[in-house]
Amino acid sequence: MKYDELKKMLSLQAKPQRKHRNIEEQTQIACVQWFRLTYPNEIILAIPNGGSRNTIEAANMKRSGTLAGASDLLIIAKRAVLFVEMKSPKGRQQETQKEFQKNVERLGHTYALCHSLQEFQTTIEHWLKDKYKMIDNETDTCPIDYCRAAVIYGKKVFEHDKI
């Protein structure tokens, strides 16, 4: 048997990667890219909790503040925070993730579970609608004297802050 044949045979016998994790990762990458292009003034960041680590690295991460069950993404806007857990289309939360969600919501923040880019986009749109007062008519004005107006998804949005 030649070296190339052995290499090919061994690569075929290699343990296949878990498909759902790859799908989840690709979906998360698409979501982050879409968000950064659509909302360049807001912050989105990944919380690197997943993946396999050796015992020493895992212990060091835990001591330095890694929290089991923390969401995959954190979105920060003016006076608002959104925690997003990404899952594959058939993915489900682990118990530690459900506990993290309860704590986030108990502290008054929003937590979302998303299985696709479309679901993520809809979540962001609804979150922003809750965050900002939406006015359908472009001629309407904000009752607060000093606010900044922007148009998101074809609707006028007023941010109630001094500029």
Short mmCIF file of C-alpha atoms in Angstrom, two decimals:
data_model
loop_
_atom_site.label_atom_id
_atom_site.label_comp_id
_atom_site.label_asym_id
_atom_site.label_seq_id
_atom_site.Cartn_x
_atom_site.Cartn_y
_atom_site.Cartn_z
CA MET A 1 0.00 0.00 0.00
CA LYS A 2 1.35 3.39 -0.98
CA TYR A 3 1.49 6.35 1.39
CA ASP A 4 -1.18 8.28 -0.57
CA GLU A 5 -3.55 5.30 -0.46
CA LEU A 6 -3.01 4.88 3.29
CA LYS A 7 -3.58 8.61 3.87
CA LYS A 8 -6.81 8.52 1.86
CA MET A 9 -8.04 5.42 3.69
CA LEU A 10 -7.30 6.95 7.10
CA SER A 11 -9.01 10.20 6.17
CA LEU A 12 -12.15 8.27 5.21
CA GLN A 13 -12.09 6.52 8.59
CA ALA A 14 -11.68 9.78 10.49
CA LYS A 15 -14.48 10.69 12.82
CA PRO A 16 -16.87 13.00 10.94
CA GLN A 17 -17.46 16.43 12.44
CA ARG A 18 -20.82 17.04 14.00
CA LYS A 19 -22.86 18.57 11.20
CA HIS A 20 -25.25 20.57 13.38
CA ARG A 21 -22.40 22.49 15.05
CA ASN A 22 -21.03 23.48 11.63
CA ILE A 23 -24.51 24.60 10.50
CA GLU A 24 -24.94 26.56 13.73
CA GLU A 25 -21.52 28.17 13.30
CA GLN A 26 -22.18 29.13 9.66
CA THR A 27 -25.56 30.59 10.61
CA GLN A 28 -23.96 32.59 13.42
CA ILE A 29 -21.29 33.94 11.04
CA ALA A 30 -24.01 35.04 8.59
CA CYS A 31 -25.96 36.71 11.41
CA VAL A 32 -22.93 38.63 12.67
CA GLN A 33 -22.01 39.78 9.15
CA TRP A 34 -25.60 40.88 8.40
CA PHE A 35 -25.89 42.73 11.72
CA ARG A 36 -22.58 44.57 11.31
CA LEU A 37 -23.52 45.68 7.79
CA THR A 38 -27.06 46.69 8.77
CA TYR A 39 -26.33 48.30 12.15
CA PRO A 40 -22.73 49.58 12.08
CA ASN A 41 -23.31 51.85 15.11
CA GLU A 42 -24.41 49.02 17.40
CA ILE A 43 -22.16 46.34 18.92
CA ILE A 44 -22.38 42.60 18.37
CA LEU A 45 -19.91 40.15 19.85
CA ALA A 46 -19.55 36.41 20.23
CA ILE A 47 -19.11 34.74 23.60
CA PRO A 48 -16.68 31.85 22.95
CA ASN A 49 -18.12 29.28 25.34
CA GLY A 50 -18.33 26.28 23.02
CA GLY A 51 -15.80 23.92 21.56
CA SER A 52 -13.69 21.18 23.03
CA ARG A 53 -10.82 22.08 25.36
CA ASN A 54 -8.37 20.15 27.42
CA THR A 55 -8.89 20.01 31.19
CA ILE A 56 -6.32 22.68 32.05
CA GLU A 57 -7.62 25.16 29.47
CA ALA A 58 -11.23 24.56 30.57
CA ALA A 59 -10.29 25.13 34.23
CA ASN A 60 -8.43 28.34 33.35
CA MET A 61 -11.39 29.63 31.32
CA LYS A 62 -13.80 28.89 34.18
CA ARG A 63 -11.57 30.72 36.68
CA SER A 64 -11.27 33.70 34.33
CA GLY A 65 -15.05 34.11 34.07
CA THR A 66 -16.43 31.73 31.46
CA LEU A 67 -20.00 30.88 32.40
CA ALA A 68 -21.65 27.63 31.33
CA GLY A 69 -24.81 28.29 29.36
CA ALA A 70 -23.97 31.86 28.36
CA SER A 71 -25.51 32.92 25.06
CA ASP A 72 -23.56 32.76 21.80
CA LEU A 73 -24.03 36.43 20.93
CA LEU A 74 -24.37 39.68 22.84
CA ILE A 75 -25.83 42.76 21.15
CA ILE A 76 -25.43 46.15 22.75
CA ALA A 77 -27.38 49.20 21.67
CA LYS A 78 -27.95 52.48 23.47
CA ARG A 79 -29.45 51.54 26.86
CA ALA A 80 -30.36 48.04 25.68
CA VAL A 81 -28.78 44.59 25.65
CA LEU A 82 -29.91 41.51 23.75
CA PHE A 83 -28.60 38.00 24.42
CA VAL A 84 -28.90 35.61 21.45
CA GLU A 85 -28.45 31.84 21.52
CA MET A 86 -27.89 30.32 18.09
CA LYS A 87 -29.01 26.78 17.35
CA SER A 88 -29.15 24.53 14.31
CA PRO A 89 -32.64 24.13 12.81
CA LYS A 90 -33.39 21.18 15.10
CA GLY A 91 -31.15 22.32 17.97
CA ARG A 92 -32.40 22.65 21.55
CA GLN A 93 -31.13 24.49 24.60
CA GLN A 94 -29.15 22.67 27.23
CA GLU A 95 -30.26 22.98 30.86
CA THR A 96 -27.39 25.42 31.62
CA GLN A 97 -28.58 27.60 28.73
CA LYS A 98 -32.16 27.57 30.03
CA GLU A 99 -30.89 28.61 33.46
CA PHE A 100 -28.82 31.42 31.91
CA GLN A 101 -31.92 32.60 30.01
CA LYS A 102 -33.96 32.69 33.24
CA ASN A 103 -31.29 34.78 34.95
CA VAL A 104 -30.99 37.22 32.03
CA GLU A 105 -34.76 37.72 31.92
CA ARG A 106 -34.96 38.00 35.73
CA LEU A 107 -32.50 40.91 35.48
CA GLY A 108 -34.77 42.63 32.94
CA HIS A 109 -32.88 41.92 29.72
CA THR A 110 -34.05 40.30 26.50
CA TYR A 111 -32.97 36.80 25.48
CA ALA A 112 -33.65 35.26 22.08
CA LEU A 113 -33.23 31.76 20.66
CA CYS A 114 -32.62 31.78 16.89
CA HIS A 115 -32.37 28.85 14.46
CA SER A 116 -31.73 30.73 11.19
CA LEU A 117 -30.59 34.02 9.70
CA GLN A 118 -34.21 34.93 8.93
CA GLU A 119 -35.28 34.26 12.51
CA PHE A 120 -32.34 36.37 13.74
CA GLN A 121 -33.30 39.26 11.43
CA THR A 122 -36.92 39.13 12.61
CA THR A 123 -35.76 39.02 16.24
CA ILE A 124 -33.56 42.09 15.75
CA GLU A 125 -36.37 43.97 13.98
CA HIS A 126 -38.84 43.25 16.81
CA TRP A 127 -36.25 44.06 19.47
CA LEU A 128 -35.57 47.43 17.85
CA LYS A 129 -39.31 48.13 17.55
CA ASP A 130 -39.60 47.54 21.29
CA LYS A 131 -36.54 49.70 21.95
CA TYR A 132 -37.63 52.64 19.81
CA LYS A 133 -41.00 54.31 19.42
CA MET A 134 -42.19 53.56 15.88
CA ILE A 135 -44.07 56.19 13.88
CA ASP A 136 -45.67 55.04 10.59
CA ASN A 137 -46.31 58.44 9.11
CA GLU A 138 -43.13 60.18 7.92
CA THR A 139 -44.66 63.57 8.77
CA ASP A 140 -45.25 62.75 12.43
CA THR A 141 -42.90 64.34 14.88
CA CYS A 142 -41.60 63.11 18.15
CA PRO A 143 -43.24 64.64 21.24
CA ILE A 144 -39.82 64.95 22.88
CA ASP A 145 -37.97 68.08 21.76
CA TYR A 146 -34.51 66.68 21.33
CA CYS A 147 -34.37 63.31 19.73
CA ARG A 148 -32.71 61.80 16.73
CA ALA A 149 -34.81 60.29 13.94
CA ALA A 150 -33.83 57.37 11.74
CA VAL A 151 -35.63 55.13 9.29
CA ILE A 152 -35.46 51.40 9.98
CA TYR A 153 -37.37 48.96 7.79
CA GLY A 154 -39.24 51.83 6.12
CA LYS A 155 -40.58 53.25 9.38
CA LYS A 156 -39.54 56.39 11.18
CA VAL A 157 -37.87 55.73 14.50
CA PHE A 158 -37.30 58.32 17.20
CA GLU A 159 -34.60 57.83 19.77
CA HIS A 160 -35.43 59.72 22.92
CA ASP A 161 -32.00 61.04 23.75
CA LYS A 162 -30.27 64.37 23.45
CA ILE A 163 -27.90 64.51 20.53
#
